[in-house]
Amino acid sequence: MLLQQAAREAQARLQQRPRLRALAKRADLEVARARHGIATVLPGAIRPSPRQITIAVTAHCNLRCQGCRYGRDFMPGSVLPLALVRDLLDDARQGGVATVRFYGGEPLLHPELPDMIRHACRIGLRPYVTSNATHLGTRIDALYEAGLRLVTIGFYGTEADYDAYTQRAGHFARLERSLEQVRRRYGRELELQLNFVLLRQSCTTDALHRAWEFARRFDMFFHVDLANYAAPFFVQGFDNDLQLRPEDRGSVETVALAMLALKRAEPERFLHSVEFIRSVPDWMLQGPAMRVRCDAYELLWVGADGTVQLCDVALPLGNVHQTRLRDILFSRRHREAALAAFRLDCPNCTCKAETRIVKDAAAMRRYGRRLPGEAG
């Protein structure tokens, strides 16, 4: 308990001192780069060191997004009970995890989500929720009271584009009303982040700027999620209308240049590094050929059916309906999965793309150079 209290107090001090927080983050990044450099020669330097756990508390969803199988044929009907989630959180905290991401499906559909958040806060975990946010306005009071201070929101376009992609008429207007209610109630006390999902349909400067203005309207941070060709809950492969194709290179490079301009205009709102933004065309077009070492050894993912994996795409470790997380953590299988991820002995998806770039010395050199047409 004393260690947990000390950790909470240290985290609170960092949150109140942005310069100190930035220095700590920079030091952590330098250590990570050194570890990656050593591990290219001595792979044994890579060990499981989970910092964040993602828990898909339910597979239910109120939307029917074109690219997503949740709410349909991916883990249909699966829901994690509160008691099991509490055990998960306890075991994760004891294993060194600092952050828990509550996910779905649509996590706001789980009636006991506030109790999960409350327990996370009680034991010293920093919780956040990834949601479509159409229910956020009606559920925010209970979530805020439980300790929630960050919500990240999947974003698929504005107006008719949003409704078409989610296959739910009128839900963009519902999202707007929801966010208006949240800002009226809590202002800037609740941090909101817009996750702009970059798909073939959204890979235009018009879609980018409309998403950016939406983020500014509701005072949200801006984040880019790259279409994931390998995620089992997403439409897979490159032979579908959602993934970019080689002939789209001009479009994605134009969008990357527009992102760089937005980053220069409001660097604190646009969360990504310049190097990552420059890498976006390669991530979107090269697929598995994009060989940048992965740091998923810092992750854990638990599906709504209890499946435990290193990340949400691959490298299964067990199932918490049969084995407690504490008995999965740091096992031989966990160690092997951590090394396999680093070596890219996996589908080599687009998750962790940002941190993979900034921790890799060769990638930083490559994307430290300006793109053709990039302003000085």
mmCIF file of C-alpha atoms in Angstrom:
data_model
loop_
_atom_site.group_PDB
_atom_site.id
_atom_site.type_symbol
_atom_site.label_atom_id
_atom_site.label_comp_id
_atom_site.label_asym_id
_atom_site.label_seq_id
_atom_site.Cartn_x
_atom_site.Cartn_y
_atom_site.Cartn_z
ATOM 1 C CA MET A 1 0.000 0.000 0.000
ATOM 2 C CA LEU A 2 2.840 2.399 0.789
ATOM 3 C CA LEU A 3 4.423 1.751 -2.606
ATOM 4 C CA GLN A 4 1.092 2.324 -4.353
ATOM 5 C CA GLN A 5 0.559 5.583 -2.459
ATOM 6 C CA ALA A 6 4.089 6.743 -3.320
ATOM 7 C CA ALA A 7 3.496 5.907 -6.988
ATOM 8 C CA ARG A 8 0.227 7.870 -7.020
ATOM 9 C CA GLU A 9 1.870 10.862 -5.369
ATOM 10 C CA ALA A 10 4.768 10.797 -7.847
ATOM 11 C CA GLN A 11 2.347 10.608 -10.773
ATOM 12 C CA ALA A 12 0.358 13.541 -9.375
ATOM 13 C CA ARG A 13 3.523 15.636 -9.048
ATOM 14 C CA LEU A 14 4.463 14.895 -12.648
ATOM 15 C CA GLN A 15 1.005 15.881 -13.891
ATOM 16 C CA GLN A 16 1.347 19.235 -12.128
ATOM 17 C CA ARG A 17 4.830 19.937 -13.517
ATOM 18 C CA PRO A 18 4.834 19.715 -17.328
ATOM 19 C CA ARG A 19 8.550 20.425 -17.701
ATOM 20 C CA LEU A 20 9.469 17.679 -15.261
ATOM 21 C CA ARG A 21 7.041 15.342 -17.029
ATOM 22 C CA ALA A 22 8.646 16.145 -20.388
ATOM 23 C CA LEU A 23 12.131 15.483 -18.992
ATOM 24 C CA ALA A 24 11.018 12.160 -17.530
ATOM 25 C CA LYS A 25 9.460 11.168 -20.838
ATOM 26 C CA ARG A 26 12.600 12.133 -22.759
ATOM 27 C CA ALA A 27 14.815 10.150 -20.383
ATOM 28 C CA ASP A 28 12.529 7.144 -20.698
ATOM 29 C CA LEU A 29 12.681 7.386 -24.484
ATOM 30 C CA GLU A 30 16.490 7.491 -24.490
ATOM 31 C CA VAL A 31 16.598 4.356 -22.351
ATOM 32 C CA ALA A 32 14.173 2.635 -24.745
ATOM 33 C CA ARG A 33 16.284 3.579 -27.780
ATOM 34 C CA ALA A 34 19.381 2.222 -26.085
ATOM 35 C CA ARG A 35 17.568 -1.020 -25.261
ATOM 36 C CA HIS A 36 16.428 -1.430 -28.873
ATOM 37 C CA GLY A 37 19.936 -0.778 -30.133
ATOM 38 C CA ILE A 38 21.429 -3.363 -27.796
ATOM 39 C CA ALA A 39 18.685 -5.882 -28.582
ATOM 40 C CA THR A 40 19.464 -5.853 -32.299
ATOM 41 C CA VAL A 41 22.750 -7.530 -31.308
ATOM 42 C CA LEU A 42 21.722 -9.191 -28.019
ATOM 43 C CA PRO A 43 18.015 -10.110 -28.307
ATOM 44 C CA GLY A 44 17.970 -11.252 -24.687
ATOM 45 C CA ALA A 45 17.826 -7.579 -23.706
ATOM 46 C CA ILE A 46 14.126 -7.637 -24.613
ATOM 47 C CA ARG A 47 11.990 -8.815 -21.725
ATOM 48 C CA PRO A 48 8.294 -8.365 -20.956
ATOM 49 C CA SER A 49 7.816 -5.030 -19.223
ATOM 50 C CA PRO A 50 4.066 -4.360 -19.406
ATOM 51 C CA ARG A 51 3.113 -0.747 -18.844
ATOM 52 C CA GLN A 52 -0.387 -0.703 -20.292
ATOM 53 C CA ILE A 53 -3.169 -3.244 -20.340
ATOM 54 C CA THR A 54 -6.124 -2.962 -22.696
ATOM 55 C CA ILE A 55 -9.274 -4.714 -21.508
ATOM 56 C CA ALA A 56 -12.125 -5.198 -23.968
ATOM 57 C CA VAL A 57 -14.847 -5.372 -21.342
ATOM 58 C CA THR A 58 -17.606 -6.168 -23.838
ATOM 59 C CA ALA A 59 -17.941 -7.190 -27.467
ATOM 60 C CA HIS A 60 -21.299 -5.433 -27.768
ATOM 61 C CA CYS A 61 -21.438 -2.242 -29.817
ATOM 62 C CA ASN A 62 -24.214 0.155 -30.808
ATOM 63 C CA LEU A 63 -22.542 0.977 -34.150
ATOM 64 C CA ARG A 64 -21.892 -1.232 -37.167
ATOM 65 C CA CYS A 65 -18.729 0.316 -38.590
ATOM 66 C CA GLN A 66 -17.804 -0.913 -42.054
ATOM 67 C CA GLY A 67 -14.343 -2.043 -41.023
ATOM 68 C CA CYS A 68 -15.171 -3.559 -37.629
ATOM 69 C CA ARG A 69 -16.513 -6.979 -36.654
ATOM 70 C CA TYR A 70 -17.363 -6.133 -33.030
ATOM 71 C CA GLY A 71 -21.066 -6.395 -32.350
ATOM 72 C CA ARG A 72 -21.352 -8.963 -35.132
ATOM 73 C CA ASP A 73 -19.126 -12.031 -35.544
ATOM 74 C CA PHE A 74 -16.097 -11.180 -33.372
ATOM 75 C CA MET A 75 -16.440 -12.664 -29.871
ATOM 76 C CA PRO A 76 -20.248 -12.343 -30.171
ATOM 77 C CA GLY A 77 -22.034 -11.855 -26.857
ATOM 78 C CA SER A 78 -18.822 -11.879 -24.800
ATOM 79 C CA VAL A 79 -18.753 -9.700 -21.672
ATOM 80 C CA LEU A 80 -16.242 -9.688 -18.808
ATOM 81 C CA PRO A 81 -17.770 -9.741 -15.298
ATOM 82 C CA LEU A 82 -16.753 -7.142 -12.733
ATOM 83 C CA ALA A 83 -15.124 -9.624 -10.340
ATOM 84 C CA LEU A 84 -12.855 -10.960 -13.073
ATOM 85 C CA VAL A 85 -11.894 -7.442 -14.180
ATOM 86 C CA ARG A 86 -11.008 -6.527 -10.596
ATOM 87 C CA ASP A 87 -8.688 -9.535 -10.423
ATOM 88 C CA LEU A 88 -7.177 -8.519 -13.762
ATOM 89 C CA LEU A 89 -6.512 -5.010 -12.501
ATOM 90 C CA ASP A 90 -4.983 -6.247 -9.246
ATOM 91 C CA ASP A 91 -2.680 -8.654 -11.062
ATOM 92 C CA ALA A 92 -1.704 -6.063 -13.669
ATOM 93 C CA ARG A 93 -0.829 -3.512 -11.001
ATOM 94 C CA GLN A 94 1.299 -6.015 -9.131
ATOM 95 C CA GLY A 95 3.032 -6.801 -12.416
ATOM 96 C CA GLY A 96 4.109 -3.195 -12.927
ATOM 97 C CA VAL A 97 1.344 -1.946 -15.236
ATOM 98 C CA ALA A 98 0.643 1.772 -14.828
ATOM 99 C CA THR A 99 -2.232 2.416 -17.269
ATOM 100 C CA VAL A 100 -5.431 0.567 -18.099
ATOM 101 C CA ARG A 101 -7.390 1.201 -21.268
ATOM 102 C CA PHE A 102 -11.030 0.114 -21.128
ATOM 103 C CA TYR A 103 -12.113 -0.874 -24.592
ATOM 104 C CA GLY A 104 -14.742 -2.827 -26.508
ATOM 105 C CA GLY A 105 -16.857 -3.219 -28.563
ATOM 106 C CA GLU A 106 -18.287 -0.165 -26.935
ATOM 107 C CA PRO A 107 -17.167 -0.096 -23.281
ATOM 108 C CA LEU A 108 -19.844 2.406 -22.239
ATOM 109 C CA LEU A 109 -22.395 -0.356 -22.811
ATOM 110 C CA HIS A 110 -20.971 -2.285 -19.835
ATOM 111 C CA PRO A 111 -23.148 -1.322 -16.833
ATOM 112 C CA GLU A 112 -20.305 -1.848 -14.341
ATOM 113 C CA LEU A 113 -17.678 0.247 -16.119
ATOM 114 C CA PRO A 114 -17.726 2.949 -13.384
ATOM 115 C CA ASP A 115 -16.953 0.288 -10.764
ATOM 116 C CA MET A 116 -14.021 -0.931 -12.869
ATOM 117 C CA ILE A 117 -12.664 2.605 -13.180
ATOM 118 C CA ARG A 118 -13.128 3.223 -9.465
ATOM 119 C CA HIS A 119 -11.174 0.076 -8.612
ATOM 120 C CA ALA A 120 -8.387 0.985 -11.039
ATOM 121 C CA CYS A 121 -7.993 4.389 -9.405
ATOM 122 C CA ARG A 122 -8.097 2.864 -5.931
ATOM 123 C CA ILE A 123 -5.104 0.627 -6.611
ATOM 124 C CA GLY A 124 -3.046 3.275 -8.406
ATOM 125 C CA LEU A 125 -3.738 2.547 -12.086
ATOM 126 C CA ARG A 126 -4.421 5.404 -14.486
ATOM 127 C CA PRO A 127 -7.605 4.510 -16.377
ATOM 128 C CA TYR A 128 -8.860 5.770 -19.697
ATOM 129 C CA VAL A 129 -11.656 4.721 -22.009
ATOM 130 C CA THR A 130 -11.695 4.351 -25.794
ATOM 131 C CA SER A 131 -15.265 4.855 -26.976
ATOM 132 C CA ASN A 132 -17.374 5.991 -29.899
ATOM 133 C CA ALA A 133 -18.705 8.523 -27.316
ATOM 134 C CA THR A 134 -22.306 8.536 -28.540
ATOM 135 C CA HIS A 135 -23.355 7.479 -25.009
ATOM 136 C CA LEU A 136 -20.737 9.565 -23.194
ATOM 137 C CA GLY A 137 -23.008 12.508 -22.419
ATOM 138 C CA THR A 138 -25.517 10.330 -20.564
ATOM 139 C CA ARG A 139 -22.905 8.281 -18.679
ATOM 140 C CA ILE A 140 -20.254 10.878 -17.915
ATOM 141 C CA ASP A 141 -21.386 11.771 -14.386
ATOM 142 C CA ALA A 142 -20.919 8.244 -13.037
ATOM 143 C CA LEU A 143 -17.643 7.797 -14.938
ATOM 144 C CA TYR A 144 -16.214 11.115 -13.766
ATOM 145 C CA GLU A 145 -17.221 10.428 -10.173
ATOM 146 C CA ALA A 146 -15.423 7.075 -10.418
ATOM 147 C CA GLY A 147 -12.206 8.871 -11.411
ATOM 148 C CA LEU A 148 -12.186 8.904 -15.216
ATOM 149 C CA ARG A 149 -10.286 11.887 -16.637
ATOM 150 C CA LEU A 150 -9.412 10.783 -20.191
ATOM 151 C CA VAL A 151 -11.561 9.525 -23.067
ATOM 152 C CA THR A 152 -10.212 8.742 -26.530
ATOM 153 C CA ILE A 153 -12.771 8.713 -29.315
ATOM 154 C CA GLY A 154 -12.695 6.795 -32.577
ATOM 155 C CA PHE A 155 -13.551 9.209 -35.381
ATOM 156 C CA TYR A 156 -14.632 8.219 -38.877
ATOM 157 C CA GLY A 157 -15.557 11.466 -40.587
ATOM 158 C CA THR A 158 -18.193 14.147 -40.205
ATOM 159 C CA GLU A 159 -21.884 14.405 -41.009
ATOM 160 C CA ALA A 160 -22.991 11.914 -43.694
ATOM 161 C CA ASP A 161 -19.522 10.322 -43.906
ATOM 162 C CA TYR A 162 -19.700 9.355 -40.236
ATOM 163 C CA ASP A 163 -23.218 7.957 -40.503
ATOM 164 C CA ALA A 164 -22.322 6.015 -43.655
ATOM 165 C CA TYR A 165 -19.212 4.442 -42.123
ATOM 166 C CA THR A 166 -20.922 3.564 -38.825
ATOM 167 C CA GLN A 167 -24.072 2.461 -40.671
ATOM 168 C CA ARG A 168 -26.208 4.305 -38.121
ATOM 169 C CA ALA A 169 -28.258 7.236 -39.411
ATOM 170 C CA GLY A 170 -28.269 10.306 -37.179
ATOM 171 C CA HIS A 171 -25.390 9.203 -34.981
ATOM 172 C CA PHE A 172 -23.026 12.017 -35.934
ATOM 173 C CA ALA A 173 -25.590 14.457 -34.540
ATOM 174 C CA ARG A 174 -25.851 12.229 -31.476
ATOM 175 C CA LEU A 175 -22.066 12.370 -31.043
ATOM 176 C CA GLU A 176 -22.150 16.161 -31.231
ATOM 177 C CA ARG A 177 -24.874 16.389 -28.579
ATOM 178 C CA SER A 178 -22.968 13.982 -26.368
ATOM 179 C CA LEU A 179 -19.734 15.979 -26.507
ATOM 180 C CA GLU A 180 -21.576 19.260 -25.988
ATOM 181 C CA GLN A 181 -23.067 17.835 -22.804
ATOM 182 C CA VAL A 182 -19.673 16.611 -21.595
ATOM 183 C CA ARG A 183 -18.029 19.995 -22.125
ATOM 184 C CA ARG A 184 -20.935 21.834 -20.447
ATOM 185 C CA ARG A 185 -20.666 19.588 -17.407
ATOM 186 C CA TYR A 186 -16.912 19.278 -16.977
ATOM 187 C CA GLY A 187 -15.153 21.744 -19.248
ATOM 188 C CA ARG A 188 -11.442 21.020 -19.457
ATOM 189 C CA GLU A 189 -11.457 18.842 -16.330
ATOM 190 C CA LEU A 190 -11.992 15.886 -18.642
ATOM 191 C CA GLU A 191 -9.346 15.300 -21.317
ATOM 192 C CA LEU A 192 -10.686 14.291 -24.719
ATOM 193 C CA GLN A 193 -8.673 12.883 -27.597
ATOM 194 C CA LEU A 194 -9.929 12.453 -31.156
ATOM 195 C CA ASN A 195 -8.530 9.349 -32.871
ATOM 196 C CA PHE A 196 -8.795 10.119 -36.585
ATOM 197 C CA VAL A 197 -8.988 6.733 -38.326
ATOM 198 C CA LEU A 198 -7.019 6.930 -41.556
ATOM 199 C CA LEU A 199 -8.719 4.765 -44.171
ATOM 200 C CA ARG A 200 -8.905 4.997 -47.943
ATOM 201 C CA GLN A 201 -12.138 7.007 -47.660
ATOM 202 C CA SER A 202 -10.738 9.410 -45.058
ATOM 203 C CA CYS A 203 -7.361 9.896 -46.769
ATOM 204 C CA THR A 204 -8.152 13.347 -48.150
ATOM 205 C CA THR A 205 -7.122 16.785 -46.966
ATOM 206 C CA ASP A 206 -10.797 17.745 -46.765
ATOM 207 C CA ALA A 207 -11.590 14.878 -44.367
ATOM 208 C CA LEU A 208 -8.457 15.653 -42.350
ATOM 209 C CA HIS A 209 -9.289 19.347 -41.955
ATOM 210 C CA ARG A 210 -12.900 18.629 -41.030
ATOM 211 C CA ALA A 211 -11.725 16.221 -38.347
ATOM 212 C CA TRP A 212 -9.198 18.801 -37.134
ATOM 213 C CA GLU A 213 -11.862 21.498 -36.846
ATOM 214 C CA PHE A 214 -14.089 19.075 -34.971
ATOM 215 C CA ALA A 215 -11.240 18.445 -32.513
ATOM 216 C CA ARG A 216 -10.685 22.187 -32.085
ATOM 217 C CA ARG A 217 -14.414 22.789 -31.614
ATOM 218 C CA PHE A 218 -14.511 20.443 -28.621
ATOM 219 C CA ASP A 219 -10.981 21.240 -27.411
ATOM 220 C CA MET A 220 -9.663 17.750 -28.083
ATOM 221 C CA PHE A 221 -6.173 16.436 -28.671
ATOM 222 C CA PHE A 222 -5.636 15.020 -32.157
ATOM 223 C CA HIS A 223 -4.323 11.522 -32.788
ATOM 224 C CA VAL A 224 -4.098 9.426 -35.969
ATOM 225 C CA ASP A 225 -5.054 5.742 -36.013
ATOM 226 C CA LEU A 226 -3.804 3.887 -39.068
ATOM 227 C CA ALA A 227 -6.095 1.308 -40.658
ATOM 228 C CA ASN A 228 -4.929 -2.033 -39.283
ATOM 229 C CA TYR A 229 -4.843 -4.698 -41.975
ATOM 230 C CA ALA A 230 -3.991 -7.437 -39.438
ATOM 231 C CA ALA A 231 -6.348 -6.844 -36.471
ATOM 232 C CA PRO A 232 -8.730 -9.811 -36.141
ATOM 233 C CA PHE A 233 -11.669 -7.505 -35.373
ATOM 234 C CA PHE A 234 -10.977 -5.353 -38.445
ATOM 235 C CA VAL A 235 -11.583 -6.180 -42.087
ATOM 236 C CA GLN A 236 -8.295 -7.876 -42.902
ATOM 237 C CA GLY A 237 -5.890 -7.798 -45.819
ATOM 238 C CA PHE A 238 -5.310 -5.267 -48.561
ATOM 239 C CA ASP A 239 -7.999 -6.525 -50.935
ATOM 240 C CA ASN A 240 -10.805 -4.371 -49.573
ATOM 241 C CA ASP A 241 -12.054 -0.826 -50.106
ATOM 242 C CA LEU A 242 -10.788 0.455 -46.741
ATOM 243 C CA GLN A 243 -7.048 -0.035 -47.241
ATOM 244 C CA LEU A 244 -4.894 2.258 -49.330
ATOM 245 C CA ARG A 245 -3.319 0.890 -52.507
ATOM 246 C CA PRO A 246 -0.083 1.715 -54.342
ATOM 247 C CA GLU A 247 -1.945 4.075 -56.659
ATOM 248 C CA ASP A 248 -2.990 6.096 -53.587
ATOM 249 C CA ARG A 249 0.567 7.171 -52.758
ATOM 250 C CA GLY A 250 -0.007 10.701 -54.046
ATOM 251 C CA SER A 251 -3.094 11.085 -51.852
ATOM 252 C CA VAL A 252 -1.486 9.802 -48.653
ATOM 253 C CA GLU A 253 1.658 11.897 -49.193
ATOM 254 C CA THR A 254 -0.514 14.986 -49.652
ATOM 255 C CA VAL A 255 -2.365 14.160 -46.433
ATOM 256 C CA ALA A 256 0.939 13.638 -44.592
ATOM 257 C CA LEU A 257 2.098 17.099 -45.705
ATOM 258 C CA ALA A 258 -1.188 18.563 -44.471
ATOM 259 C CA MET A 259 -0.686 16.804 -41.124
ATOM 260 C CA LEU A 260 2.791 18.285 -40.825
ATOM 261 C CA ALA A 261 1.345 21.761 -41.402
ATOM 262 C CA LEU A 262 -1.218 21.179 -38.645
ATOM 263 C CA LYS A 263 1.526 19.909 -36.341
ATOM 264 C CA ARG A 264 3.526 23.080 -36.920
ATOM 265 C CA ALA A 265 0.437 25.242 -36.328
ATOM 266 C CA GLU A 266 -0.609 23.599 -33.046
ATOM 267 C CA PRO A 267 2.105 21.207 -31.863
ATOM 268 C CA GLU A 268 0.510 20.583 -28.473
ATOM 269 C CA ARG A 269 -2.822 19.548 -29.977
ATOM 270 C CA PHE A 270 -1.321 17.217 -32.595
ATOM 271 C CA LEU A 271 0.150 14.521 -30.374
ATOM 272 C CA HIS A 272 2.373 12.713 -32.877
ATOM 273 C CA SER A 273 6.022 13.312 -33.600
ATOM 274 C CA VAL A 274 7.056 14.843 -36.911
ATOM 275 C CA GLU A 275 8.997 11.663 -37.685
ATOM 276 C CA PHE A 276 5.916 9.503 -37.294
ATOM 277 C CA ILE A 277 3.855 11.780 -39.526
ATOM 278 C CA ARG A 278 6.488 11.517 -42.244
ATOM 279 C CA SER A 279 6.329 7.725 -41.946
ATOM 280 C CA VAL A 280 2.542 7.508 -42.464
ATOM 281 C CA PRO A 281 2.681 6.913 -46.268
ATOM 282 C CA ASP A 282 5.048 3.988 -45.787
ATOM 283 C CA TRP A 283 2.945 2.463 -42.989
ATOM 284 C CA MET A 284 -0.199 2.735 -45.080
ATOM 285 C CA LEU A 285 1.250 1.323 -48.297
ATOM 286 C CA GLN A 286 3.964 -1.140 -47.344
ATOM 287 C CA GLY A 287 1.989 -3.271 -44.904
ATOM 288 C CA PRO A 288 4.056 -6.146 -43.467
ATOM 289 C CA ALA A 289 7.075 -4.938 -45.463
ATOM 290 C CA MET A 290 7.351 -1.977 -43.066
ATOM 291 C CA ARG A 291 10.106 -3.437 -40.890
ATOM 292 C CA VAL A 292 10.394 -1.344 -37.733
ATOM 293 C CA ARG A 293 11.052 -3.221 -34.484
ATOM 294 C CA CYS A 294 7.973 -3.496 -32.261
ATOM 295 C CA ASP A 295 7.731 -2.541 -28.597
ATOM 296 C CA ALA A 296 4.577 -4.548 -27.842
ATOM 297 C CA TYR A 297 6.556 -6.128 -24.995
ATOM 298 C CA GLU A 298 5.198 -3.154 -23.038
ATOM 299 C CA LEU A 299 1.579 -4.185 -23.695
ATOM 300 C CA LEU A 300 -1.066 -6.651 -22.605
ATOM 301 C CA TRP A 301 -4.464 -7.152 -24.213
ATOM 302 C CA VAL A 302 -7.465 -8.994 -22.788
ATOM 303 C CA GLY A 303 -10.416 -9.743 -25.024
ATOM 304 C CA ALA A 304 -14.057 -9.839 -24.010
ATOM 305 C CA ASP A 305 -13.899 -13.647 -24.055
ATOM 306 C CA GLY A 306 -10.959 -13.664 -21.621
ATOM 307 C CA THR A 307 -8.223 -14.210 -24.225
ATOM 308 C CA VAL A 308 -4.884 -12.712 -23.157
ATOM 309 C CA GLN A 309 -2.438 -11.641 -25.864
ATOM 310 C CA LEU A 310 0.627 -9.470 -25.985
ATOM 311 C CA CYS A 311 -1.292 -7.078 -28.243
ATOM 312 C CA ASP A 312 -4.730 -7.004 -29.831
ATOM 313 C CA VAL A 313 -3.520 -8.689 -33.022
ATOM 314 C CA ALA A 314 -1.334 -11.655 -32.114
ATOM 315 C CA LEU A 315 0.863 -13.613 -29.700
ATOM 316 C CA PRO A 316 -1.677 -15.339 -27.408
ATOM 317 C CA LEU A 317 -0.654 -15.984 -23.804
ATOM 318 C CA GLY A 318 -3.672 -17.705 -22.246
ATOM 319 C CA ASN A 319 -7.208 -17.057 -21.033
ATOM 320 C CA VAL A 320 -8.153 -15.512 -17.700
ATOM 321 C CA HIS A 321 -11.200 -17.745 -17.422
ATOM 322 C CA GLN A 322 -8.742 -20.614 -16.943
ATOM 323 C CA THR A 323 -5.606 -18.923 -15.544
ATOM 324 C CA ARG A 324 -5.108 -15.835 -13.388
ATOM 325 C CA LEU A 325 -3.194 -13.044 -15.106
ATOM 326 C CA ARG A 326 -0.584 -13.151 -12.329
ATOM 327 C CA ASP A 327 0.300 -16.696 -13.452
ATOM 328 C CA ILE A 328 0.548 -15.623 -17.113
ATOM 329 C CA LEU A 329 2.773 -12.615 -16.514
ATOM 330 C CA PHE A 330 6.514 -13.147 -17.077
ATOM 331 C CA SER A 331 6.017 -16.825 -17.887
ATOM 332 C CA ARG A 332 8.192 -18.492 -20.508
ATOM 333 C CA ARG A 333 5.412 -17.974 -23.030
ATOM 334 C CA HIS A 334 5.254 -14.271 -22.148
ATOM 335 C CA ARG A 335 9.020 -13.900 -22.571
ATOM 336 C CA GLU A 336 8.934 -15.682 -25.931
ATOM 337 C CA ALA A 337 6.053 -13.494 -27.131
ATOM 338 C CA ALA A 338 7.880 -10.299 -26.148
ATOM 339 C CA LEU A 339 10.927 -11.316 -28.179
ATOM 340 C CA ALA A 340 8.781 -12.488 -31.115
ATOM 341 C CA ALA A 341 7.095 -9.084 -31.268
ATOM 342 C CA PHE A 342 10.431 -7.276 -31.247
ATOM 343 C CA ARG A 343 11.694 -9.502 -34.053
ATOM 344 C CA LEU A 344 8.430 -9.014 -35.996
ATOM 345 C CA ASP A 345 7.699 -12.749 -35.923
ATOM 346 C CA CYS A 346 4.034 -11.775 -36.109
ATOM 347 C CA PRO A 347 1.644 -10.164 -38.632
ATOM 348 C CA ASN A 348 3.626 -6.912 -38.191
ATOM 349 C CA CYS A 349 0.580 -4.671 -37.971
ATOM 350 C CA THR A 350 0.321 -0.877 -37.667
ATOM 351 C CA CYS A 351 -0.320 -0.720 -33.929
ATOM 352 C CA LYS A 352 2.341 1.062 -31.855
ATOM 353 C CA ALA A 353 3.540 2.734 -35.072
ATOM 354 C CA GLU A 354 4.392 6.018 -33.337
ATOM 355 C CA THR A 355 6.487 4.539 -30.527
ATOM 356 C CA ARG A 356 8.098 2.051 -32.908
ATOM 357 C CA ILE A 357 9.388 4.937 -35.010
ATOM 358 C CA VAL A 358 10.689 7.089 -32.167
ATOM 359 C CA LYS A 359 12.456 4.177 -30.436
ATOM 360 C CA ASP A 360 14.238 3.000 -33.570
ATOM 361 C CA ALA A 361 17.450 4.866 -34.414
ATOM 362 C CA ALA A 362 17.404 3.927 -38.113
ATOM 363 C CA ALA A 363 13.767 4.989 -38.486
ATOM 364 C CA MET A 364 14.482 8.290 -36.761
ATOM 365 C CA ARG A 365 17.314 8.966 -39.189
ATOM 366 C CA ARG A 366 15.188 8.059 -42.193
ATOM 367 C CA TYR A 367 12.155 10.081 -41.151
ATOM 368 C CA GLY A 368 14.229 12.902 -39.758
ATOM 369 C CA ARG A 369 14.490 14.037 -43.378
ATOM 370 C CA ARG A 370 11.775 16.240 -44.819
ATOM 371 C CA LEU A 371 9.274 14.856 -47.273
ATOM 372 C CA PRO A 372 9.314 16.253 -50.822
ATOM 373 C CA GLY A 373 7.277 19.427 -50.747
ATOM 374 C CA GLU A 374 7.441 19.809 -46.962
ATOM 375 C CA ALA A 375 7.717 23.404 -45.775
ATOM 376 C CA GLY A 376 10.805 24.462 -43.858
#
